[in-house]
Structures are given as C-alpha cells and as structure tokens.
N, CA, C and O atoms as a CHARMM CRD file, in Angstrom:
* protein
*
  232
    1    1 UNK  N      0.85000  -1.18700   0.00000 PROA 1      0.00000
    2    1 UNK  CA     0.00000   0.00000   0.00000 PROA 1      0.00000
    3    1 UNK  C      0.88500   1.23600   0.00000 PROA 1      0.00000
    4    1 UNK  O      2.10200   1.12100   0.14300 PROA 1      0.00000
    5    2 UNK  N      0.41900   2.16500  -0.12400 PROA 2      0.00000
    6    2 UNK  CA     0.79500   3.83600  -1.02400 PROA 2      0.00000
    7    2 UNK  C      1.28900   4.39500   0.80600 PROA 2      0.00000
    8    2 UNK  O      0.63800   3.80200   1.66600 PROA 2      0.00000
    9    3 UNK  N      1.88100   4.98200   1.11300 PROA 3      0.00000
   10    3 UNK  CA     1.49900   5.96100   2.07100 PROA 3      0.00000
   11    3 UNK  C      0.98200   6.88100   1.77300 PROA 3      0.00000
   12    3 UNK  O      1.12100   7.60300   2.76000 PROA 3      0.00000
   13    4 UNK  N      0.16500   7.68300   0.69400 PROA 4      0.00000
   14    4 UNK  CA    -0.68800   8.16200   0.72300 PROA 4      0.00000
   15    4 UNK  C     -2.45900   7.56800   1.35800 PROA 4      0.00000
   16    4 UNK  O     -3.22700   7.86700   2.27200 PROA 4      0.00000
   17    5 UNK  N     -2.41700   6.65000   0.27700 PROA 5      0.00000
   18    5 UNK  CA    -3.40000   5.68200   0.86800 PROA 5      0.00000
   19    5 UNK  C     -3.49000   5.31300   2.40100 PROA 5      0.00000
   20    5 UNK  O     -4.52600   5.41400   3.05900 PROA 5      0.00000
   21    6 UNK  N     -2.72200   5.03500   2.70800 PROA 6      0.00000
   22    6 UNK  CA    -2.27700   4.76000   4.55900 PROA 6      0.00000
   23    6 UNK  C     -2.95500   5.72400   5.18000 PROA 6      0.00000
   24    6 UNK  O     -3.85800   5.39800   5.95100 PROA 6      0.00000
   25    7 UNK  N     -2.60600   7.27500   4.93000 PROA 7      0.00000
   26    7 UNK  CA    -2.58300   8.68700   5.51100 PROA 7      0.00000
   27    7 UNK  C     -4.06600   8.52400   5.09200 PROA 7      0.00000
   28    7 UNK  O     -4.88100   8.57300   6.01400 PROA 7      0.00000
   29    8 UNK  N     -4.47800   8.36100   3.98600 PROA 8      0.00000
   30    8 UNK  CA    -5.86000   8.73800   3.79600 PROA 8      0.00000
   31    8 UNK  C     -6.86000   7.58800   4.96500 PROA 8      0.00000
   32    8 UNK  O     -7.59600   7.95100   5.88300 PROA 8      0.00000
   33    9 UNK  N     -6.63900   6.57100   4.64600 PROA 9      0.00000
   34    9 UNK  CA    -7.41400   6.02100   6.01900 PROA 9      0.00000
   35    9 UNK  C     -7.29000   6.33300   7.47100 PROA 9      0.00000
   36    9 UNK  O     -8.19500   6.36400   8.30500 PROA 9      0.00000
   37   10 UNK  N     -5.54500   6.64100   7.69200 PROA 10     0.00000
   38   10 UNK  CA    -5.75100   6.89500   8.95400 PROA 10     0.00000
   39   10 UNK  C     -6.25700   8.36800   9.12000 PROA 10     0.00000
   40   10 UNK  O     -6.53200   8.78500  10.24500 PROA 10     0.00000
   41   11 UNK  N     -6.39100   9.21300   7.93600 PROA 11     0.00000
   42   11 UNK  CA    -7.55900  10.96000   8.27700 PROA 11     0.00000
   43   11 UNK  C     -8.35800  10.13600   8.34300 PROA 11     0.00000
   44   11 UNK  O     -8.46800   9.96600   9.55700 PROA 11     0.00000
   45   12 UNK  N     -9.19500   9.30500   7.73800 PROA 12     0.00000
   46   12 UNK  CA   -10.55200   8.79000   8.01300 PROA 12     0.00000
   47   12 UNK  C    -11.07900   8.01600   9.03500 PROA 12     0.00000
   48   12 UNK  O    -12.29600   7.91800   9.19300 PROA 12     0.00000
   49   13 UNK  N    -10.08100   7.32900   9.90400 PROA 13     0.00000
   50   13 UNK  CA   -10.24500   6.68000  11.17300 PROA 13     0.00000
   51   13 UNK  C    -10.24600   7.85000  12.22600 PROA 13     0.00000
   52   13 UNK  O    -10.85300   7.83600  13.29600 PROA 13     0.00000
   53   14 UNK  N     -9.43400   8.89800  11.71800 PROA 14     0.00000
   54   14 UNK  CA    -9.44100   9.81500  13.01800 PROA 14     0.00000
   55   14 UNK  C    -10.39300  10.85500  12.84900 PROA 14     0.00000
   56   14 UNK  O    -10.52700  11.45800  13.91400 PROA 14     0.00000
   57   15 UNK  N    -11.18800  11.36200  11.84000 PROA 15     0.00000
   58   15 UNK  CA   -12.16800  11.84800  11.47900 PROA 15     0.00000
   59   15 UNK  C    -13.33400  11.09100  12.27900 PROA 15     0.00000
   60   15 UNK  O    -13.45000  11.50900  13.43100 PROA 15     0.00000
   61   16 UNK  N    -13.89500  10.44600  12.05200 PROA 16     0.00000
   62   16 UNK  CA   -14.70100   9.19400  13.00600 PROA 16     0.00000
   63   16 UNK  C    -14.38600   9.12500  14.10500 PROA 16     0.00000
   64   16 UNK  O    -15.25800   9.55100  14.86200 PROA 16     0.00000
   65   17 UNK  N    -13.25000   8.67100  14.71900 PROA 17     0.00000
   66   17 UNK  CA   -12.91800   8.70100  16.47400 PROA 17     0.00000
   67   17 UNK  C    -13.35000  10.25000  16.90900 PROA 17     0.00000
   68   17 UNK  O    -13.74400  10.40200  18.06500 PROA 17     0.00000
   69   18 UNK  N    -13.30600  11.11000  16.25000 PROA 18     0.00000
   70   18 UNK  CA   -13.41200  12.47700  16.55600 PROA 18     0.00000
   71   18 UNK  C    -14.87600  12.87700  16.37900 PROA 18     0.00000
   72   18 UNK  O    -15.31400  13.46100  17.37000 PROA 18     0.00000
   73   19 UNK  N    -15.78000  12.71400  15.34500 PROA 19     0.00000
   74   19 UNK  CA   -17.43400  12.69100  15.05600 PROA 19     0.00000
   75   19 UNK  C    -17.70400  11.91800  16.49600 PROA 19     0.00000
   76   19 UNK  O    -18.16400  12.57900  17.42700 PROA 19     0.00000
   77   20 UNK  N    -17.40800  10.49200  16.67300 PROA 20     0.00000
   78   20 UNK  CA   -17.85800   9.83100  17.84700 PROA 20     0.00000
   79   20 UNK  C    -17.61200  10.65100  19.04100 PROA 20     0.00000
   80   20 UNK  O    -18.55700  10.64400  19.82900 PROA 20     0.00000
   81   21 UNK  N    -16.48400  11.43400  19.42500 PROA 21     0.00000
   82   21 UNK  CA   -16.14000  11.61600  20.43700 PROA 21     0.00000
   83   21 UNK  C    -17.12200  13.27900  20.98100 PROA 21     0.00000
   84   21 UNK  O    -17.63400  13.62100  22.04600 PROA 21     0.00000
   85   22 UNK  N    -17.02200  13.81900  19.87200 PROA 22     0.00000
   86   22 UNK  CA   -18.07400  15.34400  19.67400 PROA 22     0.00000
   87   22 UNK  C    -19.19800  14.72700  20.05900 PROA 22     0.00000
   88   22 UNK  O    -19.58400  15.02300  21.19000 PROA 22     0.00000
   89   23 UNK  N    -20.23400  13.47600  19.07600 PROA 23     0.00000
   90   23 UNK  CA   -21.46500  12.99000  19.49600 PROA 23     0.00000
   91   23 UNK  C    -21.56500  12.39700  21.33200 PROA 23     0.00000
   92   23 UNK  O    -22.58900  12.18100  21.98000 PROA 23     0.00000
   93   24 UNK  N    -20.79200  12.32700  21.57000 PROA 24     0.00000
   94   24 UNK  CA   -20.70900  11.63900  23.28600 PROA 24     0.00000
   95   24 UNK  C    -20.54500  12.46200  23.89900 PROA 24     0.00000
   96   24 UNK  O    -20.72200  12.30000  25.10700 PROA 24     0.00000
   97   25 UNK  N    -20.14200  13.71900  23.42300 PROA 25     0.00000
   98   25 UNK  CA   -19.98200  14.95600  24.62400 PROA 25     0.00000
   99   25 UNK  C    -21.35900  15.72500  24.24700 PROA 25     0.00000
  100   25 UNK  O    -22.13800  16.09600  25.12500 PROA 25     0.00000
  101   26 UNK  N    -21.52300  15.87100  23.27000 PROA 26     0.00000
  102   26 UNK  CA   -23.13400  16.43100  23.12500 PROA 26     0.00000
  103   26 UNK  C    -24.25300  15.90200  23.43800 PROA 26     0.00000
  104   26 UNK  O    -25.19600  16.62000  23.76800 PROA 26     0.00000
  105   27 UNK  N    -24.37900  14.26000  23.38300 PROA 27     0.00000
  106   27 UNK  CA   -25.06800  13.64600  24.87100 PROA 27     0.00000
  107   27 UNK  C    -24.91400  13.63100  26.07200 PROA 27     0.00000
  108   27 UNK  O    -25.80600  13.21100  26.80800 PROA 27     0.00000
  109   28 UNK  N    -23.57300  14.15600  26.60800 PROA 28     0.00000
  110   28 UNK  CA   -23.34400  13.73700  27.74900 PROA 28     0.00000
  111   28 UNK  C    -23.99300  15.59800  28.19800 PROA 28     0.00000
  112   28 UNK  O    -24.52200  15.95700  29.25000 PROA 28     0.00000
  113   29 UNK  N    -23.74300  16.26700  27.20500 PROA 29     0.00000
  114   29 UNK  CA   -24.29600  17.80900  27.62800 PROA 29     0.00000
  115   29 UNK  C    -25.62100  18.05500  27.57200 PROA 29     0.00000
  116   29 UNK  O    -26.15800  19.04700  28.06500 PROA 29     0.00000
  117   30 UNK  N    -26.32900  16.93300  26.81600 PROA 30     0.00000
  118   30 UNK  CA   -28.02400  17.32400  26.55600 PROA 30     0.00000
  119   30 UNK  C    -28.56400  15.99600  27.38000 PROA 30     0.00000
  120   30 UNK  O    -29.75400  15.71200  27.24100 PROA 30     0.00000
  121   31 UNK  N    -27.81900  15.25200  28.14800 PROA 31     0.00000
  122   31 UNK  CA   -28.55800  14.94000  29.86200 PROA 31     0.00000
  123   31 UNK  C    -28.66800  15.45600  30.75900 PROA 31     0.00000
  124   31 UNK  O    -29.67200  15.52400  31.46800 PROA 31     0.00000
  125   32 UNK  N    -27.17100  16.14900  30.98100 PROA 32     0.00000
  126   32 UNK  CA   -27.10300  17.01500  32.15700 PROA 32     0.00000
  127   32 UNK  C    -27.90600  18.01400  32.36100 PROA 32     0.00000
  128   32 UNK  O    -28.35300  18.27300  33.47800 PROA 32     0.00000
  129   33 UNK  N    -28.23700  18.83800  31.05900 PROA 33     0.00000
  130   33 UNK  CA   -29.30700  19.97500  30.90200 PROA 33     0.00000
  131   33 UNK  C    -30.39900  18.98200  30.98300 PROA 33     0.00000
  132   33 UNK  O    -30.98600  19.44200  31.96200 PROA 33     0.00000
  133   34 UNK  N    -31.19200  17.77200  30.57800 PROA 34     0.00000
  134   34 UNK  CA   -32.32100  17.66400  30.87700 PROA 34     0.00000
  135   34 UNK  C    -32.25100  16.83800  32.54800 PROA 34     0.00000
  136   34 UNK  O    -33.22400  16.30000  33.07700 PROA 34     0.00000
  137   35 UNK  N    -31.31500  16.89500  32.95000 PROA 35     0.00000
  138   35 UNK  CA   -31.57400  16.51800  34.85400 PROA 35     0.00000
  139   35 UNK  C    -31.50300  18.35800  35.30600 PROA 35     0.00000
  140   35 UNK  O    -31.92100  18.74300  36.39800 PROA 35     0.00000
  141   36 UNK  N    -31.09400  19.02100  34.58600 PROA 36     0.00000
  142   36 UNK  CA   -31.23100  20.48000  35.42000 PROA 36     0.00000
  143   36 UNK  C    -32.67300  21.02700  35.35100 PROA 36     0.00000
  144   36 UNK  O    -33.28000  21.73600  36.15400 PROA 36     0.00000
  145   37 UNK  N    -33.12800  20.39500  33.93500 PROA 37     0.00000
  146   37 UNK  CA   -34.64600  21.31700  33.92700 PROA 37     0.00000
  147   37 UNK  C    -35.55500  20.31000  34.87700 PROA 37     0.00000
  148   37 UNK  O    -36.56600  20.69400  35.46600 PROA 37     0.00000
  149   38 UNK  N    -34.95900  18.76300  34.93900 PROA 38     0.00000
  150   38 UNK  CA   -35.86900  18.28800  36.11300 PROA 38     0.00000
  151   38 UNK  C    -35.80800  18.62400  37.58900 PROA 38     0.00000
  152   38 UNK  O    -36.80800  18.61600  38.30600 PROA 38     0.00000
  153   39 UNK  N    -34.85800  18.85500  37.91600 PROA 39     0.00000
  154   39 UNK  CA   -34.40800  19.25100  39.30800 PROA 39     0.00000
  155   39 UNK  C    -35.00400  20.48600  39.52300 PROA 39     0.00000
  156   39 UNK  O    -35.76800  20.65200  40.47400 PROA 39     0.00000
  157   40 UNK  N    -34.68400  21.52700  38.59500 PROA 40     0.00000
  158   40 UNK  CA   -35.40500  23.29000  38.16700 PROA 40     0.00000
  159   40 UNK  C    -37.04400  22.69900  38.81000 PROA 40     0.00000
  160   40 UNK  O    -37.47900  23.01900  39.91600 PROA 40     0.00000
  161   41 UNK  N    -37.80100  21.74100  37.76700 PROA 41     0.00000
  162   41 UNK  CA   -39.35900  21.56400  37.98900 PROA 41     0.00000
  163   41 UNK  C    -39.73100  21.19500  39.36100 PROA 41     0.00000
  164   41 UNK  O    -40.79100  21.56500  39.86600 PROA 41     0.00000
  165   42 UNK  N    -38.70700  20.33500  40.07600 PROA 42     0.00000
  166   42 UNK  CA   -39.23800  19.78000  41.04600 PROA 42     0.00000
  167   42 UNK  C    -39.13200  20.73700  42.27600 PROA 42     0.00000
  168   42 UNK  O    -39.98600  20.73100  43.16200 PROA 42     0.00000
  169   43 UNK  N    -38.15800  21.47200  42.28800 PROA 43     0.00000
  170   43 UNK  CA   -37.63200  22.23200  42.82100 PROA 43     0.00000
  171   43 UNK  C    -38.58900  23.67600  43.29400 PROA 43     0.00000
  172   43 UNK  O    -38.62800  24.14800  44.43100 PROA 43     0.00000
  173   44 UNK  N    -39.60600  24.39800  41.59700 PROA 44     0.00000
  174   44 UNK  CA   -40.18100  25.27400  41.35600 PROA 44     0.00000
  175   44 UNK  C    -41.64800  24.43800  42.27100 PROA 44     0.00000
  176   44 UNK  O    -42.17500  24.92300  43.27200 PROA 44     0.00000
  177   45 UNK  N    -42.06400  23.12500  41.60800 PROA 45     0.00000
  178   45 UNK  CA   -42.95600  22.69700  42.41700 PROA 45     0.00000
  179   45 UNK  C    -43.24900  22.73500  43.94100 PROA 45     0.00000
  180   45 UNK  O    -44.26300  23.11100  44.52800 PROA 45     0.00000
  181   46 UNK  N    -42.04100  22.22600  44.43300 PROA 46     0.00000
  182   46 UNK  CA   -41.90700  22.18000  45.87400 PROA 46     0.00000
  183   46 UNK  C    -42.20000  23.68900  46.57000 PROA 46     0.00000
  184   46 UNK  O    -43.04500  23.88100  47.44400 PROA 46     0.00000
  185   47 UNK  N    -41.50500  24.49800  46.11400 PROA 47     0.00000
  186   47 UNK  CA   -41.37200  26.16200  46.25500 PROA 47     0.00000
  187   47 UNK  C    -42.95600  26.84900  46.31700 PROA 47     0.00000
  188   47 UNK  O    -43.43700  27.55400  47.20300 PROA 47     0.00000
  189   48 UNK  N    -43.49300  26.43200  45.20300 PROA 48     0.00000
  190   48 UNK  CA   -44.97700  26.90400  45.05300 PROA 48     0.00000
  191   48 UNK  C    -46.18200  26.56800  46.19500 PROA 48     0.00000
  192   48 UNK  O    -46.96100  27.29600  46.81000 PROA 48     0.00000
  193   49 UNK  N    -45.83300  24.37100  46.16500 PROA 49     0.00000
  194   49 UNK  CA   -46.38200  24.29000  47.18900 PROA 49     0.00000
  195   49 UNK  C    -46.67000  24.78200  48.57900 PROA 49     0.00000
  196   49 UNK  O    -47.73600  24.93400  49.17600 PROA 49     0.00000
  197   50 UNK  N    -45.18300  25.02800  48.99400 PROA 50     0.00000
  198   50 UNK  CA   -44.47300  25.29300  50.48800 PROA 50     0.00000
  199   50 UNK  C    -45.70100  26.48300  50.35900 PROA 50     0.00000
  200   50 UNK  O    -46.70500  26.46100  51.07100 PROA 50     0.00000
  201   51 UNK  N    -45.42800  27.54600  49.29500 PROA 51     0.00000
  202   51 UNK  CA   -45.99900  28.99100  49.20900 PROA 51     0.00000
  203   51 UNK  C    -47.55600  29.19800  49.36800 PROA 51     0.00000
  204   51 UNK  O    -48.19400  30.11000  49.89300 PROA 51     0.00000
  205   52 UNK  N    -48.07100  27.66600  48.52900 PROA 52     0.00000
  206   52 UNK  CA   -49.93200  27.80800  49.25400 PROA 52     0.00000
  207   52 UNK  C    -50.02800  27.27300  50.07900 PROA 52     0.00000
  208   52 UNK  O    -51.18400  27.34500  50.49800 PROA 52     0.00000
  209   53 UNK  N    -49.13600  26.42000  50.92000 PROA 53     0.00000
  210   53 UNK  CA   -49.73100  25.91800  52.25100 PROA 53     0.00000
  211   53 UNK  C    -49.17700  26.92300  53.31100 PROA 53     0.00000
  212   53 UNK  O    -49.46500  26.68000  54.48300 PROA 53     0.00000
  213   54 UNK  N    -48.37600  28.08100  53.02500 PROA 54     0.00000
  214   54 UNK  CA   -48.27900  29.07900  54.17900 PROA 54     0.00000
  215   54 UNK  C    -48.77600  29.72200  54.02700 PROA 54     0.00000
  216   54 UNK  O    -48.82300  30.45800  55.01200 PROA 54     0.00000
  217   55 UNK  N    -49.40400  30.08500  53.16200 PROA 55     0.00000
  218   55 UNK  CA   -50.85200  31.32300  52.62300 PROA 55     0.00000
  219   55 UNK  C    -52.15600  31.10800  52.78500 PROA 55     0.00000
  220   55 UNK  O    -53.07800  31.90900  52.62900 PROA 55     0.00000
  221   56 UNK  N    -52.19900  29.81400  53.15600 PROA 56     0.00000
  222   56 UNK  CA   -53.78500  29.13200  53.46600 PROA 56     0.00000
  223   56 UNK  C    -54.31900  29.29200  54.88700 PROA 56     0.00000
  224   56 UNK  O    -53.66400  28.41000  55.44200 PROA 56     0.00000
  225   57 UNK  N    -54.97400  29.76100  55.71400 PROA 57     0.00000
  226   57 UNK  CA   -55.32400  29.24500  56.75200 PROA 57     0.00000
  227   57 UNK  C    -55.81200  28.28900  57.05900 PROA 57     0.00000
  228   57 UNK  O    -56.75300  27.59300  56.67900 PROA 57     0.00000
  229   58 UNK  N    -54.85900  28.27800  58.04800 PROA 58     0.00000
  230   58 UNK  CA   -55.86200  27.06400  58.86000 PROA 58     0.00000
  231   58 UNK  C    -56.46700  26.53400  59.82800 PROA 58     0.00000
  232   58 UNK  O    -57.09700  25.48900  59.66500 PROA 58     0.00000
C-alpha cells in the first residue's frame, strides 16, 4: 500500500474517532441539561407548594 493511501485512512479513522467523540460529549451535555430542567421543575414545584400551604389558613 501507497502511504498516501495509509494517511488517507488513517484521516478517516481519526475523522470518526473524533465525530464519535463530539457525538458523546453532546449527549453527555443534553442529559445534564435535561436533569437540570428536572431538578429546576421539582424544585419550582416544591417552592410553590411550600408557598400555598403558608398562605392558606388554617
């Protein structure tokens, strides 16, 4: 085989290790944001509640 040819597969193996590695950090960034907007909801929930049961008499 060519070392051109060589070079050209190994850009193309490392092109790919690199797509894979971008796609795994952009999942690993669009979980973390969807556990923040759950934590945010549960969080806003709890807050609201607390807020009509000290506003209520009783």
């Amino acid at each position: 085989m060519s070392y051109e040819f060589m070079d050209m597969i190994n850009d193309h193996v490392e092109t790919r290790l690199q797509d894979e590695q971008e796609r795994l950090v952009k999942q690993e960034r669009a979980k973390e944001l969807r556990i923040h907007q759950i934590v945010f909801a549960i969080c806003s929930s709890v807050f609201f509640l607390l807020t009509f049961l000290l506003e209520t008499p009783h």
